[in-house]
Short mmCIF file of C-alpha atoms in Angstrom, two decimals:
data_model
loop_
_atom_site.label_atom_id
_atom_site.label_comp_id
_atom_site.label_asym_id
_atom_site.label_seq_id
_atom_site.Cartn_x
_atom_site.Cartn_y
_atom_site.Cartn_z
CA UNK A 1255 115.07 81.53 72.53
CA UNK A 1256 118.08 82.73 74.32
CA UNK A 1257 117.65 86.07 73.12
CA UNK A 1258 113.86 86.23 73.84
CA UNK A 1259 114.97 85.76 77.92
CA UNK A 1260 117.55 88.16 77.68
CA UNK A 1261 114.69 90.94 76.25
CA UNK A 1262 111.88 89.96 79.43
CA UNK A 1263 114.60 90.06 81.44
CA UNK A 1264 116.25 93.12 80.62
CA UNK A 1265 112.35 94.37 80.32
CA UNK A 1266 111.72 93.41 83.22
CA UNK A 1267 114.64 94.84 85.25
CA UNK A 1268 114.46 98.31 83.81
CA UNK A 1269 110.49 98.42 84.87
CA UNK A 1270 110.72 100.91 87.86
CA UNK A 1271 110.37 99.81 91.57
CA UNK A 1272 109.13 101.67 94.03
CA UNK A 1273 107.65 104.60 92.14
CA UNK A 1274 106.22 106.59 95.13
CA UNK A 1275 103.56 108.56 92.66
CA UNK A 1276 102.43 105.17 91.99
CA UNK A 1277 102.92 103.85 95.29
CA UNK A 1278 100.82 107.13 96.76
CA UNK A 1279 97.73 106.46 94.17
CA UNK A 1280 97.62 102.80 95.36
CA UNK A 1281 97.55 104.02 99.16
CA UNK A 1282 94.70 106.47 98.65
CA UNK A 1283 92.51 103.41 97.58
CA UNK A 1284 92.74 102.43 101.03
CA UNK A 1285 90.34 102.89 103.77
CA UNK A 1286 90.04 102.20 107.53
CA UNK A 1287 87.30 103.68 109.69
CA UNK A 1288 88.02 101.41 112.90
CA UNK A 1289 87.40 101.59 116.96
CA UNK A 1290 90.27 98.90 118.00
CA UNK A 1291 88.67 96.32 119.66
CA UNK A 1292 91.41 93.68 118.96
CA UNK A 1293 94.93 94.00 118.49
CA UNK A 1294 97.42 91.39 116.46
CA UNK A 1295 100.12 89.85 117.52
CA UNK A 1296 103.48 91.83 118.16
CA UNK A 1297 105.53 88.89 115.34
CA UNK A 1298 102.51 89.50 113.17
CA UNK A 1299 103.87 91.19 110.16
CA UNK A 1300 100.26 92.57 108.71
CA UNK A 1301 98.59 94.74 109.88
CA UNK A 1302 95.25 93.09 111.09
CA UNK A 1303 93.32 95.02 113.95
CA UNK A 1304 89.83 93.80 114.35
CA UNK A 1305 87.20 96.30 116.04
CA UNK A 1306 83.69 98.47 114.69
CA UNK A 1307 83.69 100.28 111.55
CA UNK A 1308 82.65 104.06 112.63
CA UNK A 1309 80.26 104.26 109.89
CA UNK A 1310 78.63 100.87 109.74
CA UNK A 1311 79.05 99.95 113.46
CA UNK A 1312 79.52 96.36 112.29
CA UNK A 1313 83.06 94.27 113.03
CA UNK A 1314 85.19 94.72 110.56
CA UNK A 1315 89.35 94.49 110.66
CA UNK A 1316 91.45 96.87 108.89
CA UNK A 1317 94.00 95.01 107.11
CA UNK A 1318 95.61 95.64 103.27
CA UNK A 1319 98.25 94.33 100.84
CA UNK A 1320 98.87 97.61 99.68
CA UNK A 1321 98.73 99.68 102.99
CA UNK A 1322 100.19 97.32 105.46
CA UNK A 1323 103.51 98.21 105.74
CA UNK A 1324 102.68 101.84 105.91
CA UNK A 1325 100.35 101.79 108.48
CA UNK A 1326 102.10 98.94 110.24
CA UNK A 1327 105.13 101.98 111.07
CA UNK A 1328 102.49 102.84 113.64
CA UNK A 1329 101.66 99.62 115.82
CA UNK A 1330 103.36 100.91 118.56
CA UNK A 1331 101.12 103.56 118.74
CA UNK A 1332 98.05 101.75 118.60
CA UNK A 1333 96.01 100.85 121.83
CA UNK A 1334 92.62 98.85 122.60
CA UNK A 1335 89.59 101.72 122.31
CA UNK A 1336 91.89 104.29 119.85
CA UNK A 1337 90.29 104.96 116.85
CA UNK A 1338 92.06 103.99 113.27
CA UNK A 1339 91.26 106.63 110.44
CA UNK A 1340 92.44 106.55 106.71
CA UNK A 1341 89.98 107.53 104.01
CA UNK A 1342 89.70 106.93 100.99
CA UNK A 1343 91.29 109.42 98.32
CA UNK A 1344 93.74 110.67 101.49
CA UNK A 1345 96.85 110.24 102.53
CA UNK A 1346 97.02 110.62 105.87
CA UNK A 1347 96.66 107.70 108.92
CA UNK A 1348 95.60 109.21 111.69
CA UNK A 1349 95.40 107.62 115.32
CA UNK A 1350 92.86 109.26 117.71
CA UNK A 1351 93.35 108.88 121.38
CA UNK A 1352 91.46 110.05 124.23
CA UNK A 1353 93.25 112.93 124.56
CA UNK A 1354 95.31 113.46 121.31
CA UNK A 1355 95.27 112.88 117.48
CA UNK A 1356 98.70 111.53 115.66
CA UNK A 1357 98.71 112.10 112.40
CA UNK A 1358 101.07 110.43 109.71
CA UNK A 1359 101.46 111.71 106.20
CA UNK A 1360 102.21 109.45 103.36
CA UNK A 1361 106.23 109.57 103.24
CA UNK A 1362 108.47 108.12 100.34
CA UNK A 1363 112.23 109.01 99.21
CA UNK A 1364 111.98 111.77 102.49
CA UNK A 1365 109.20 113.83 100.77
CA UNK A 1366 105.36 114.02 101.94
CA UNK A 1367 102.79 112.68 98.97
CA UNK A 1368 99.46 114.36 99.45
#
């Protein structure tokens, strides 16, 4: 028994974390197509704004357990009436203000993913 813990252990430690190719195919699964109607809390730690879907027009919130912490680099940048895109199959999160775009590649280990 002793040595069946010692092999998922020792299988489990040698599984590799944070494998940005990985990491980069689970982002591009994500989407957000929002007009920020609502944003969270500054000690929130997702990344939950509420607002209208471009396409759909309906209410919608963009808010993931993959994409969170990438897109949650940006809060500061993020203002009532900016619009949130990142599509699906892309790796770029763009925030579109009235008078400017700010785009944010996909970064991990210093390199860009596309």
């Amino acid at each position: 028994m002793k040595y069946v813990i010692l092999l998922c252990f020792f299988l489990f430690a040698c599984k590799p974390f944070g494998d940005c190719n990985i990491d980069a195919e689970d982002m591009k699964k994500d989407e957000c197509l929002l007009i920020v109607e609502k944003i969270p809390s500054k000690t929130d730690a997702s990344f939950d704004y509420k607002g209208i879907n471009l396409e759909t027009n309906k209410k919608c919130d963009c808010n993931s357990g993959v994409s969170d912490r990438w897109w949650g680099s940006y809060k500061e940048h993020i203002e009532i009436g900016d619009t949130i895109i990142k599509r699906k199959g892309e790796l770029i999160f763009s925030i579109h203000k009235k008078d400017t775009v700010l785009s944010f590649p996909f970064e991990c280990d210093g390199k860009i993913n596309k």
